[in-house]
Every structure is written in C-alpha cells, then in structure tokens.
Coordinates of N, CA, C and O in Angstrom, one line a residue:
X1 N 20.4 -44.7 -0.5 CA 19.4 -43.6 -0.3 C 18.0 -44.2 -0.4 O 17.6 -45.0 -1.2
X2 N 17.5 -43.6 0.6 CA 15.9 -44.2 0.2 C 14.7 -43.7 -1.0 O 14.8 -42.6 -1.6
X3 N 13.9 -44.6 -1.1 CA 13.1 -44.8 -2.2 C 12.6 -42.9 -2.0 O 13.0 -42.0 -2.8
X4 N 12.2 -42.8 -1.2 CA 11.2 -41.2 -0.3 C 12.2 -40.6 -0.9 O 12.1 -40.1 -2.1
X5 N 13.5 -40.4 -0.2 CA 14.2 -39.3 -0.4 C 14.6 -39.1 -1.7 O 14.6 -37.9 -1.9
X6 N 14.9 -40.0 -2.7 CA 15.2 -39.9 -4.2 C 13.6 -39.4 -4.8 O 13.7 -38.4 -5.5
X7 N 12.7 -39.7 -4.6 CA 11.4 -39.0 -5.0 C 10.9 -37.9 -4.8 O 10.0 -37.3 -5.5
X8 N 11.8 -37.2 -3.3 CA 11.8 -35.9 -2.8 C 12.9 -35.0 -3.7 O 12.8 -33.8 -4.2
X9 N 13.8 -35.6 -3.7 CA 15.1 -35.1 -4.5 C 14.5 -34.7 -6.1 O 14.2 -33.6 -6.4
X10 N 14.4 -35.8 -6.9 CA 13.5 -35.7 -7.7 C 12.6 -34.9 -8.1 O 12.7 -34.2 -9.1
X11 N 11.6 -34.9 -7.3 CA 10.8 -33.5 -7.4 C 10.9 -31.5 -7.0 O 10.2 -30.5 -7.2
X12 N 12.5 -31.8 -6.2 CA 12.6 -30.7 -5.8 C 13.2 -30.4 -7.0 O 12.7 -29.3 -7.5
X13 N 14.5 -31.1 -8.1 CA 14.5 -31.1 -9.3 C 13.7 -30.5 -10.2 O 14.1 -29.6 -10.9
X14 N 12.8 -30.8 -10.3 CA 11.5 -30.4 -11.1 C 11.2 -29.4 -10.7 O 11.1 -28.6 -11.6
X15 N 11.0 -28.9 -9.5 CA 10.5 -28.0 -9.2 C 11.4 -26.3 -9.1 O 11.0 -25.1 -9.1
X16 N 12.5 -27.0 -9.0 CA 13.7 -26.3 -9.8 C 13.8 -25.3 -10.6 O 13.9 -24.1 -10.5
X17 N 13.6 -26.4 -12.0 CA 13.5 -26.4 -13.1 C 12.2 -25.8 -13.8 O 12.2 -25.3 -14.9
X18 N 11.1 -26.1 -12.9 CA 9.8 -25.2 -13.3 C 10.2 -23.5 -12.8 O 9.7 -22.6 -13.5
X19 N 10.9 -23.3 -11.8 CA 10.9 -21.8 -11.5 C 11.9 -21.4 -12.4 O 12.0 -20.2 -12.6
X20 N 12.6 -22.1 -13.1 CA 13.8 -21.3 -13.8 C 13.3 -21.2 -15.1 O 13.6 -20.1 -15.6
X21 N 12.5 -21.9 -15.8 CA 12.1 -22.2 -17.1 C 11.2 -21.2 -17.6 O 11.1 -20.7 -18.7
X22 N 10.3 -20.9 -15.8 CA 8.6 -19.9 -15.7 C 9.7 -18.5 -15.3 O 8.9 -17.6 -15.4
X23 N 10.8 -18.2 -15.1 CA 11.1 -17.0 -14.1 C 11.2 -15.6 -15.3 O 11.4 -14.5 -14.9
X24 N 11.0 -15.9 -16.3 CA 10.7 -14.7 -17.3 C 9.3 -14.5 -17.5 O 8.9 -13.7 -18.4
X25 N 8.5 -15.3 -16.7 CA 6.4 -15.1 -16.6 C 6.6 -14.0 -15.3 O 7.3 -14.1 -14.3
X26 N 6.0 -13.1 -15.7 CA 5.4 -11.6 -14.8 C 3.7 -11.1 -15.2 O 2.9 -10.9 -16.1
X27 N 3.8 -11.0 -14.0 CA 2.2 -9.8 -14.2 C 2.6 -8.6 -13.8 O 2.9 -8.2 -12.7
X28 N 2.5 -8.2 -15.0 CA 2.3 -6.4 -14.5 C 1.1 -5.9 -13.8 O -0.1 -6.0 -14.0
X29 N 2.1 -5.0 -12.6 CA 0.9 -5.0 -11.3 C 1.5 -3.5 -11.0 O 2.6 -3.3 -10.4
X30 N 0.4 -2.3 -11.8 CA 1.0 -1.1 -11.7 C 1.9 -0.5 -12.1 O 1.8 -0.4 -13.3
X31 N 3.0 0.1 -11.7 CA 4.4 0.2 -12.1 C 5.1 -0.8 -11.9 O 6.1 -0.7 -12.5
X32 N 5.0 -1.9 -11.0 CA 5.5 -2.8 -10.9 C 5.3 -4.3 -11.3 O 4.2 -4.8 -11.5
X33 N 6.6 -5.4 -11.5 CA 6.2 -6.4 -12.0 C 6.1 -7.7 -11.1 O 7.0 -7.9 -10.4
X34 N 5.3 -8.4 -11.2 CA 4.9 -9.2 -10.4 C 5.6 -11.1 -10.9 O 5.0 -11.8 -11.8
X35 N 6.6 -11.3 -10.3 CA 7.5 -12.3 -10.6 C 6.9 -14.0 -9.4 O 7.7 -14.4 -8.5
X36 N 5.5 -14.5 -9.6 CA 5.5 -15.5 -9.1 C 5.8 -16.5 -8.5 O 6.0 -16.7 -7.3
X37 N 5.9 -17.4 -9.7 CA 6.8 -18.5 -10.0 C 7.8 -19.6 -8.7 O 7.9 -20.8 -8.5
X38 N 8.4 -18.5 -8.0 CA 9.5 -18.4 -7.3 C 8.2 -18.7 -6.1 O 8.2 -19.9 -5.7
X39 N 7.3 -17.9 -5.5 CA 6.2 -18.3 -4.6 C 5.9 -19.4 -4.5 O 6.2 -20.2 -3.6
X40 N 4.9 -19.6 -5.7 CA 3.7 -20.5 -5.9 C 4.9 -21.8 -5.6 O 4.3 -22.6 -4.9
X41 N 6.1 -22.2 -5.9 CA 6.8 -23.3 -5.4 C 7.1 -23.1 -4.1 O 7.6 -24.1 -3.5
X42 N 7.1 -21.8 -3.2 CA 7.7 -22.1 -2.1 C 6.4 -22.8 -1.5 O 6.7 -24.0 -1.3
X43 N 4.9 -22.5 -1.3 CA 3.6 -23.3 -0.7 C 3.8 -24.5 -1.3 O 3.8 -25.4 -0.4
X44 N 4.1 -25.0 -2.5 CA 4.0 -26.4 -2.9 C 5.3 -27.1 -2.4 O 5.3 -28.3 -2.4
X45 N 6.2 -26.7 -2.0 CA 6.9 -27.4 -1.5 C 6.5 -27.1 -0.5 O 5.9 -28.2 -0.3
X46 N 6.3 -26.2 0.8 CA 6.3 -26.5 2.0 C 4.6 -27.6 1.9 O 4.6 -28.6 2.6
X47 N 3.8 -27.5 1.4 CA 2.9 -28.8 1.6 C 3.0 -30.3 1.2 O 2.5 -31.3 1.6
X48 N 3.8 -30.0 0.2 CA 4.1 -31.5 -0.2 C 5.6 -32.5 0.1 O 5.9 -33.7 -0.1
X49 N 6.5 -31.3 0.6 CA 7.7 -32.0 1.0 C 8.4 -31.0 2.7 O 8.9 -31.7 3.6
X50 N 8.3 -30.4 2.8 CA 8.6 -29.8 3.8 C 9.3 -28.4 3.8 O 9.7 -27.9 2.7
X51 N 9.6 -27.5 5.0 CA 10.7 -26.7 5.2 C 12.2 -26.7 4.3 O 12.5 -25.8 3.6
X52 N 13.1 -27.9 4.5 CA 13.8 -27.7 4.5 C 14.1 -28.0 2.9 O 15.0 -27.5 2.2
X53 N 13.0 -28.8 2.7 CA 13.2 -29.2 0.9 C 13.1 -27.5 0.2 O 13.8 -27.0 -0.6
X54 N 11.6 -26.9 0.9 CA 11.6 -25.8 0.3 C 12.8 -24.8 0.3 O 13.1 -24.2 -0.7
X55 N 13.6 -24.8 1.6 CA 14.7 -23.8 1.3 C 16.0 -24.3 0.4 O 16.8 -23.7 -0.2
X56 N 15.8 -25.8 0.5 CA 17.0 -25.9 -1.2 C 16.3 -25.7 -2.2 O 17.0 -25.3 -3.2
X57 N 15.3 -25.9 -2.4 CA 14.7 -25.7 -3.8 C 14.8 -23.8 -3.9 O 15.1 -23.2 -5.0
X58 N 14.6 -23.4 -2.9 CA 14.7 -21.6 -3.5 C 16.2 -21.7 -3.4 O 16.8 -21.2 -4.4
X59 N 17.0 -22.3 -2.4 CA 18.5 -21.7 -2.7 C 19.3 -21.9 -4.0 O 20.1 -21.3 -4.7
X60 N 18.7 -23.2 -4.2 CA 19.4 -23.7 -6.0 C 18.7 -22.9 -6.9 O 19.4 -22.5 -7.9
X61 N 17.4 -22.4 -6.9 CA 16.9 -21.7 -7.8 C 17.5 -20.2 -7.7 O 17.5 -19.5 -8.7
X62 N 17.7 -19.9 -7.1 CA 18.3 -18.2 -6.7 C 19.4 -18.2 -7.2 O 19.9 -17.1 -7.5
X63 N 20.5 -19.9 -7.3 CA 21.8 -20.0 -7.7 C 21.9 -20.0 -8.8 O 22.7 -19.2 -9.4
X64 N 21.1 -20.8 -9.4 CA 21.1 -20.5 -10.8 C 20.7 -20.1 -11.5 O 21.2 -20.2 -12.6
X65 N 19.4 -19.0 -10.9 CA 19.3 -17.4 -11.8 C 20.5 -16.3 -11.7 O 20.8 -15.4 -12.6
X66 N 20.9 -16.5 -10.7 CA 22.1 -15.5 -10.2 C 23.4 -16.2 -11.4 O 24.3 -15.4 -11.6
X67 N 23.5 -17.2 -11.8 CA 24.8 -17.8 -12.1 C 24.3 -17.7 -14.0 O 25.1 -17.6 -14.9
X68 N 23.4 -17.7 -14.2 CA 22.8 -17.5 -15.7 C 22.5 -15.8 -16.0 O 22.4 -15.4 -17.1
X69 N 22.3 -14.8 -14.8 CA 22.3 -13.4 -15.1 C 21.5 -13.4 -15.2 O 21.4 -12.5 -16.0
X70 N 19.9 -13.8 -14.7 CA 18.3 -13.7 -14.8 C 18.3 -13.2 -13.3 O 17.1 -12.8 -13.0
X71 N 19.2 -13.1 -12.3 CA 18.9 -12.7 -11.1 C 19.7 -11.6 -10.3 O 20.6 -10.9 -10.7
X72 N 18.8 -11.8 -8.9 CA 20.3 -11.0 -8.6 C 20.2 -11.4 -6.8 O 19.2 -11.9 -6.4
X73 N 21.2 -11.2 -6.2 CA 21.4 -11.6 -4.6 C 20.6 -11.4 -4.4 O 20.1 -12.5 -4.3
X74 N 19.4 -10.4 -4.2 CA 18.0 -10.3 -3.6 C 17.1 -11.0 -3.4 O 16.3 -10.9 -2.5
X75 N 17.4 -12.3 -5.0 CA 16.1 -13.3 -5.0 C 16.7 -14.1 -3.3 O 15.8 -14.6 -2.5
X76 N 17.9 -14.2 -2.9 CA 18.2 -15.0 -1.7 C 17.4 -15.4 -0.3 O 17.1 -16.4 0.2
X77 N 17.3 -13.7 0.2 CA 16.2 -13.5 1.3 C 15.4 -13.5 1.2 O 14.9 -13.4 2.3
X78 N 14.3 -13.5 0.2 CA 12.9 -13.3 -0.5 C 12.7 -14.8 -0.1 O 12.3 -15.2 1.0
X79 N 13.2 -15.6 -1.2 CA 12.8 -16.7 -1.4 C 12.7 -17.8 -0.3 O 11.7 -18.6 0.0
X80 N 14.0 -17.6 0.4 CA 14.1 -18.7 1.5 C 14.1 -18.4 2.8 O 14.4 -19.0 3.8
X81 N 13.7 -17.4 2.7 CA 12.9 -17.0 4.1 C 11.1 -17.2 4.1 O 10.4 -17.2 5.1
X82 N 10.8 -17.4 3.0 CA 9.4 -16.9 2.7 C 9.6 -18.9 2.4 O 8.8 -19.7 2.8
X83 N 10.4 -19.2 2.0 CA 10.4 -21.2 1.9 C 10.4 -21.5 3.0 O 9.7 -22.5 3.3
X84 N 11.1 -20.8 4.1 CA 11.3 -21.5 5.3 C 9.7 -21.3 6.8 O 9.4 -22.0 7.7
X85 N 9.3 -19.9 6.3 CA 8.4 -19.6 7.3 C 7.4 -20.5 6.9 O 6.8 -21.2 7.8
X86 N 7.0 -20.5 5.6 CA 5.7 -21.4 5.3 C 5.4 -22.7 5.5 O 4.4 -23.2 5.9
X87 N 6.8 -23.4 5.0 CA 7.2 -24.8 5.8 C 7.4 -25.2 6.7 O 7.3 -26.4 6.9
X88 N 7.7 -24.4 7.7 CA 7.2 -24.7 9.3 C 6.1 -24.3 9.8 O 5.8 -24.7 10.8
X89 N 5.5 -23.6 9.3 CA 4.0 -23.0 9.8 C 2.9 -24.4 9.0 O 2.0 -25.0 9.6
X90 N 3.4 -24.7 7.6 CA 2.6 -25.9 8.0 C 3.0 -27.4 8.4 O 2.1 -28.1 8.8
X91 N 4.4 -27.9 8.5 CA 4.3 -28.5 9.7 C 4.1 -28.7 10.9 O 3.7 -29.7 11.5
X92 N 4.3 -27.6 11.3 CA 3.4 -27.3 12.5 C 1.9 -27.5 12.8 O 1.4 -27.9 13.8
X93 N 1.3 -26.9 11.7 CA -0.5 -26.5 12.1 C -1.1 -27.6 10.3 O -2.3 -27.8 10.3
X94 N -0.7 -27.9 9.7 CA -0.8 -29.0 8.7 C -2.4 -28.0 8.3 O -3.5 -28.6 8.3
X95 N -2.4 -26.7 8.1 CA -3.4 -25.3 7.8 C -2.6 -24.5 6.8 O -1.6 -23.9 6.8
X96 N -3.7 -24.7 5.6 CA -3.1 -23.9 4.3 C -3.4 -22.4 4.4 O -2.7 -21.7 3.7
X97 N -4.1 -21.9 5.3 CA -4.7 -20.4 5.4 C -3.2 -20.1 6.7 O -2.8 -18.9 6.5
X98 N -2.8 -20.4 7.1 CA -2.0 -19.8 7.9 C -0.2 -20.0 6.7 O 0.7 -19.1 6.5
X99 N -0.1 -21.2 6.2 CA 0.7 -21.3 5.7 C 1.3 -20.4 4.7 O 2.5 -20.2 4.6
X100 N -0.1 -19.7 3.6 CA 0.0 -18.5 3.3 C 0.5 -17.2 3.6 O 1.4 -16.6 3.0
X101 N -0.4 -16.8 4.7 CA 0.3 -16.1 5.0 C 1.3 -15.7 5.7 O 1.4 -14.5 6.0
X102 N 2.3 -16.8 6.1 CA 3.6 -17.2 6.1 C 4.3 -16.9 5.0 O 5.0 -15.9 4.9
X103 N 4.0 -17.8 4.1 CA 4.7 -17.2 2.9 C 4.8 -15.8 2.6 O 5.9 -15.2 2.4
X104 N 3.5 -15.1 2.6 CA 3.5 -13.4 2.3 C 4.5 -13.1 3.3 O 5.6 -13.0 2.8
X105 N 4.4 -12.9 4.7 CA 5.0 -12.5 5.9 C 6.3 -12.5 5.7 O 7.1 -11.5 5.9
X106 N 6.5 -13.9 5.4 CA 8.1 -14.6 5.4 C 9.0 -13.6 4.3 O 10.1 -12.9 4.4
X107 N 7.8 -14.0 2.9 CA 8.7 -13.6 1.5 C 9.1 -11.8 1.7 O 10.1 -11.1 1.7
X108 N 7.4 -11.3 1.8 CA 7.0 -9.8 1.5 C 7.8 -9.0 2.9 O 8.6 -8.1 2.7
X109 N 7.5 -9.3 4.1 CA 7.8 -8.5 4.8 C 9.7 -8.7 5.5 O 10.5 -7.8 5.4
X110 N 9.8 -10.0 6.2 CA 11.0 -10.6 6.4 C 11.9 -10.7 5.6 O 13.0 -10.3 6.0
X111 N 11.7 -11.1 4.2 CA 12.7 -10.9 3.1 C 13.0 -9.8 2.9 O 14.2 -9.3 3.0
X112 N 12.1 -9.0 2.5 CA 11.9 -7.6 2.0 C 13.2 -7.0 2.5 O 14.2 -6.6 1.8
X113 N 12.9 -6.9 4.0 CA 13.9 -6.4 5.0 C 14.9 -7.1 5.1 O 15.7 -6.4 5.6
X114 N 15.4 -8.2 4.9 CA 17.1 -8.6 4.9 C 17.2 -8.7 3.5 O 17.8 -9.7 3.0
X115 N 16.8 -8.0 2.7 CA 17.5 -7.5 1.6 C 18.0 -6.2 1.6 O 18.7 -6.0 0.7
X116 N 17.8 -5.3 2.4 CA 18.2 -4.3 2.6 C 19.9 -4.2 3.1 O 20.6 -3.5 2.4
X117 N 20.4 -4.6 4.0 CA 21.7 -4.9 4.0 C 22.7 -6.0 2.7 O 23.9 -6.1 2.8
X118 N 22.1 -6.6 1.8 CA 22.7 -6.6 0.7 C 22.9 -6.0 -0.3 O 23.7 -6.0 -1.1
X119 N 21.6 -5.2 0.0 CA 21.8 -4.2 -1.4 C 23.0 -3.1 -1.0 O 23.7 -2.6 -1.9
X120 N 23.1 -2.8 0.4 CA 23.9 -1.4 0.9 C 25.3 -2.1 1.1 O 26.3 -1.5 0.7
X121 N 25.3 -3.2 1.6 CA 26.7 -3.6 1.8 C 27.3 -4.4 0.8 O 28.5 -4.3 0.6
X122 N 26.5 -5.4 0.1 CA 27.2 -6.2 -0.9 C 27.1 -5.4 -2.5 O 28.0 -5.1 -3.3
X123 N 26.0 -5.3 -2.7 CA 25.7 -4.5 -3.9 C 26.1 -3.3 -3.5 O 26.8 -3.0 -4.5
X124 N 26.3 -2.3 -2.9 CA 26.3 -1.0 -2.8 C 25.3 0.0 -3.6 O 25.5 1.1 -4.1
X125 N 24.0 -0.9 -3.4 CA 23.2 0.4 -3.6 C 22.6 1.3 -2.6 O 22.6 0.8 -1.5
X126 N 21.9 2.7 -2.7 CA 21.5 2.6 -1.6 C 19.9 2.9 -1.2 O 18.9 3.2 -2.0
X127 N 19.9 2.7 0.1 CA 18.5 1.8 0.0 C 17.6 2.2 1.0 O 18.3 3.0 1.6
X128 N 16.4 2.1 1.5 CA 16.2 2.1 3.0 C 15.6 0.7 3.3 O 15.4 -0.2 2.6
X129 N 15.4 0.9 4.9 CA 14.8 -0.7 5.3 C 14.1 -1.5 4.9 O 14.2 -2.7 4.8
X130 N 12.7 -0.6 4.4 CA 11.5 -1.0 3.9 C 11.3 -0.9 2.1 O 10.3 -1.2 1.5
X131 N 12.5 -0.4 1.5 CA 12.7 -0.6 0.4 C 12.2 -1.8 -0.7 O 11.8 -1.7 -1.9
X132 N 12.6 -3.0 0.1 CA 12.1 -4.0 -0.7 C 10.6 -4.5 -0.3 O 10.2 -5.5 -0.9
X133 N 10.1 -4.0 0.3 CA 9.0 -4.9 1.1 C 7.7 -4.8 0.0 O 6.8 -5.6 -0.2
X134 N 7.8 -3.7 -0.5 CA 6.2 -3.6 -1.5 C 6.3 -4.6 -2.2 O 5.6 -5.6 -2.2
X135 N 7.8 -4.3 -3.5 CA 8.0 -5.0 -4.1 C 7.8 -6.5 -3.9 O 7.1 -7.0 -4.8
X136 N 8.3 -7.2 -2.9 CA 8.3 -8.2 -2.9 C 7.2 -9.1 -2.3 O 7.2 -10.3 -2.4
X137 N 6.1 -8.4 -1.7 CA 4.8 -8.4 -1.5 C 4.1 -8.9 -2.5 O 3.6 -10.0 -2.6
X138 N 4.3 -7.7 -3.5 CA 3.6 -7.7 -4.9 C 4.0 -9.4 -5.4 O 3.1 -10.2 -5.3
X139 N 4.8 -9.6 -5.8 CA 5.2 -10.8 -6.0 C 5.0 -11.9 -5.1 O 4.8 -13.0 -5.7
X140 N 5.0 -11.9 -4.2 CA 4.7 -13.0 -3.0 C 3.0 -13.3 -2.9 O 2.5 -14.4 -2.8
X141 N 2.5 -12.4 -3.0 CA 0.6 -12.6 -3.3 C 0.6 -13.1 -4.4 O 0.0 -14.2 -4.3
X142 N 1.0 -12.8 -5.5 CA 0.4 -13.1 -6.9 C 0.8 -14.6 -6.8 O 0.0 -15.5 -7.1
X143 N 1.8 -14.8 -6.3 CA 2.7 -16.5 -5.9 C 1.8 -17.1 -5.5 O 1.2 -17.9 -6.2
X144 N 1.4 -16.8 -3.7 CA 0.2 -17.3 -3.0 C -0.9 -18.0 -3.4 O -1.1 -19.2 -3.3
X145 N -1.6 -16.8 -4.1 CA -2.5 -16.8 -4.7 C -2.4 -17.7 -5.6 O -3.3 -18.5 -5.5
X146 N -1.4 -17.8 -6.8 CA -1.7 -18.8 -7.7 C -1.4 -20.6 -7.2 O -1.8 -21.6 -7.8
X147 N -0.6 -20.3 -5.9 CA -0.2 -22.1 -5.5 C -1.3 -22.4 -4.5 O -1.3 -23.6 -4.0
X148 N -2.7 -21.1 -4.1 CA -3.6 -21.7 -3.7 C -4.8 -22.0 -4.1 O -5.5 -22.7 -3.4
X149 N -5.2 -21.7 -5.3 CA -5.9 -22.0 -6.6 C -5.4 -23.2 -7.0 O -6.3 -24.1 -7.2
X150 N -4.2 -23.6 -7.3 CA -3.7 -25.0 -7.6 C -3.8 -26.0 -6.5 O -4.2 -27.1 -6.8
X151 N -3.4 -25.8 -4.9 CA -3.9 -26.5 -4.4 C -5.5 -27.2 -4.5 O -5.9 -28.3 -4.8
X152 N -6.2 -25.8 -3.8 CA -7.3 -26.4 -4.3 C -8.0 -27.6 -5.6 O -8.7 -28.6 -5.4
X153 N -7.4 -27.0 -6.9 CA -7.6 -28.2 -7.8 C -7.1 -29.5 -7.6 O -7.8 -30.5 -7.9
X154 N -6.0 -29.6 -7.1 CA -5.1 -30.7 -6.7 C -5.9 -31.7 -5.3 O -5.9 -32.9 -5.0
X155 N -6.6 -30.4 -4.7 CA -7.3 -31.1 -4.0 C -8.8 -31.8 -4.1 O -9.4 -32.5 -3.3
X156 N -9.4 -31.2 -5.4 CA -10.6 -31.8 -5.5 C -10.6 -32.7 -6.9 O -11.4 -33.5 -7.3
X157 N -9.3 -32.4 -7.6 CA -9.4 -34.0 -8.4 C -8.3 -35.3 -7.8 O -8.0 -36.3 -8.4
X158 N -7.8 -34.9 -6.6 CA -7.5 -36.0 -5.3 C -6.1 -36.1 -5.7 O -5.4 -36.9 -5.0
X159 N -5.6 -35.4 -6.6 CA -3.8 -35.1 -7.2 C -3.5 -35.2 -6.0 O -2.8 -36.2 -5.7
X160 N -3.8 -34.1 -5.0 CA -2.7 -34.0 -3.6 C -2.6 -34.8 -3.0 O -1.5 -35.1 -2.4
X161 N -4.1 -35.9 -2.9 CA -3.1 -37.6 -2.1 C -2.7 -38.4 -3.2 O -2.3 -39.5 -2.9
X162 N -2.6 -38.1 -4.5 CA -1.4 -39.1 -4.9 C 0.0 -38.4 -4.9 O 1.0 -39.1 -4.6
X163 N 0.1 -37.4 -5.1 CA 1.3 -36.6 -4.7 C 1.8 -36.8 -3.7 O 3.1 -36.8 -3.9
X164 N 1.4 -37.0 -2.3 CA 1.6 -37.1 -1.2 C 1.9 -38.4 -1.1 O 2.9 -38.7 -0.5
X165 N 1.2 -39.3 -1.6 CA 1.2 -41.0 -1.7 C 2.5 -41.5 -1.9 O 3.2 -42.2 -1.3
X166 N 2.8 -40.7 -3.5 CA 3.7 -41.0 -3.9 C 5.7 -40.5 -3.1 O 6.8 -41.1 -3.0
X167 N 5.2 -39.3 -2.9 CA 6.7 -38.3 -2.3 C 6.5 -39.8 -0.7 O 7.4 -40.7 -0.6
X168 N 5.6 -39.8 0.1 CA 5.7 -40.7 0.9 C 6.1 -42.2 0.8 O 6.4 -42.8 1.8
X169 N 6.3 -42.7 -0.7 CA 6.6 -44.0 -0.7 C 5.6 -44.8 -0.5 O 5.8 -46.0 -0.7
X170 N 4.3 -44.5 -0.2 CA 2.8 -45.3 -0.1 C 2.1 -46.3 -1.6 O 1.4 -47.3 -1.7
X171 N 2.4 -45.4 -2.3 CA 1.9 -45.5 -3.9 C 3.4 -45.5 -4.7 O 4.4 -45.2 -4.1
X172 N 3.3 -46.0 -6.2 CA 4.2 -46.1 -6.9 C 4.0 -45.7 -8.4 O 4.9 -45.8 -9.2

C-alpha cells in the first residue's frame, strides 16, 4: 500500500474517532438539538481527502454509533449523502462556498428525505417526507459552520498546506 493511502487511511481513522468521541457535543438550537460533529468532518474530509474517503469515514462512523447504541439508521443518509455531495462539488470546482452548501443541501435536504423511508419501512415509525429535513439542517449548519471557521484558521496559519502536503506524500 502506498505511503498517501496509509496517511489517508490514517487520518480518516482519526477522524473517525474524533466524531465518535465529540458525538455527545450538541448545541441546543430551540427545541431542538444541534449534533455537529458528524458535519464539520464531512467538509474536512471532502477538502482534504476526497468524496469517497468522506463517505467511509461517515459510513464507519454511523456504524459504530449504531453498534455502541449512541445512534440510530438515520445518522446513514444524513451523513453520507451530505459526505458525498460536498466531496464532489469540491473536486469538481476546488470552491469552499459552493462545497458548503453541498454539504447543507446534501446532509439537510437530500438526507433529510431518504430518511423518511427508513423510518416507515425499516424502523416503522411513522413519518412524512419532509420530516427529517429541519432537523437535520439544524445540525448540518451548525457542522458547516464550525468546519468553515476552522478552515479558515487552517488557512491562515498555513495548517491546510501542510495537511495537504502531508495526506499528498509531498512533506513528511
């Protein structure tokens, strides 16, 4: 295996492990609670490793909240839909402002809605289409928001090209 991919592996590891560690951090946002964590890694993975890294990194994390009892099937389409739109929107356009709201779109609105046939068919609750979409909005901004504030930092004390240096194999 190559040097890159064990460094990618590695960090998607970590990054794992930071959502599972943070997934009991909430902001209370009204009657509702605002569960980050799970976001703010989907943008840092789609900028610093890609699409596809981001959707194992939410699918392992969703597995192992769901497998520890901190989750439930719902975190599934949230997460890795909202991993996957953001991570091709910035490979594609290599633009943190559009990448964003990818993630929102992906997580809040897209997820939102194919959670609705798990809740009615696999869970049996019942639900309507747009059921999950606030909710998961709510949490998908506060995510955004906090992995775009850290970008930024990352970008003006120059973290993100060593980060990048390094996941690339450039630096050591």
């Amino acid at each position: 295996m190559k040097s890159t991919a064990i460094r990618k592996l590695v960090t998607s590891g970590m990054l794992v492990a930071l959502i599972i560690v943070l997934s009991g951090f909430y902001i209370p946002v009204g009657a509702s609670k605002c569960f980050p964590i799970q976001h703010m890694v989907n943008v840092l993975a789609a900028v610093l490793l890609g699409p596809w890294w981001g959707v194992g990194i939410a699918f392992c994390a969703s597995l192992i909240r769901n497998l520890m009892g901190t989750g439930t099937l719902l975190a599934f389409p949230g997460s890795m839909v909202g991993a996957l739109c953001c991570g091709l929107i910035y490979k594609a356009t290599k633009k943190l402002i559009p990448t964003y709201f990818a993630e929102v779109l992906g997580t809040g609105v897209l997820g939102g809605m194919l959670a609705y046939p798990i809740a009615v068919l696999v869970l049996g609750k019942p639900a309507a289409l747009f059921t999950f979409v606030l909710p998961f909005l709510v949490s998908t901004i506060g995510g955004t928001v906090i992995a775009a504030l850290l970008i930024v930092v990352f970008q003006k004390t120059k973290a993100m090209d060593y980060f990048r240096g390094v996941l690339s194999g450039a630096k050591s």
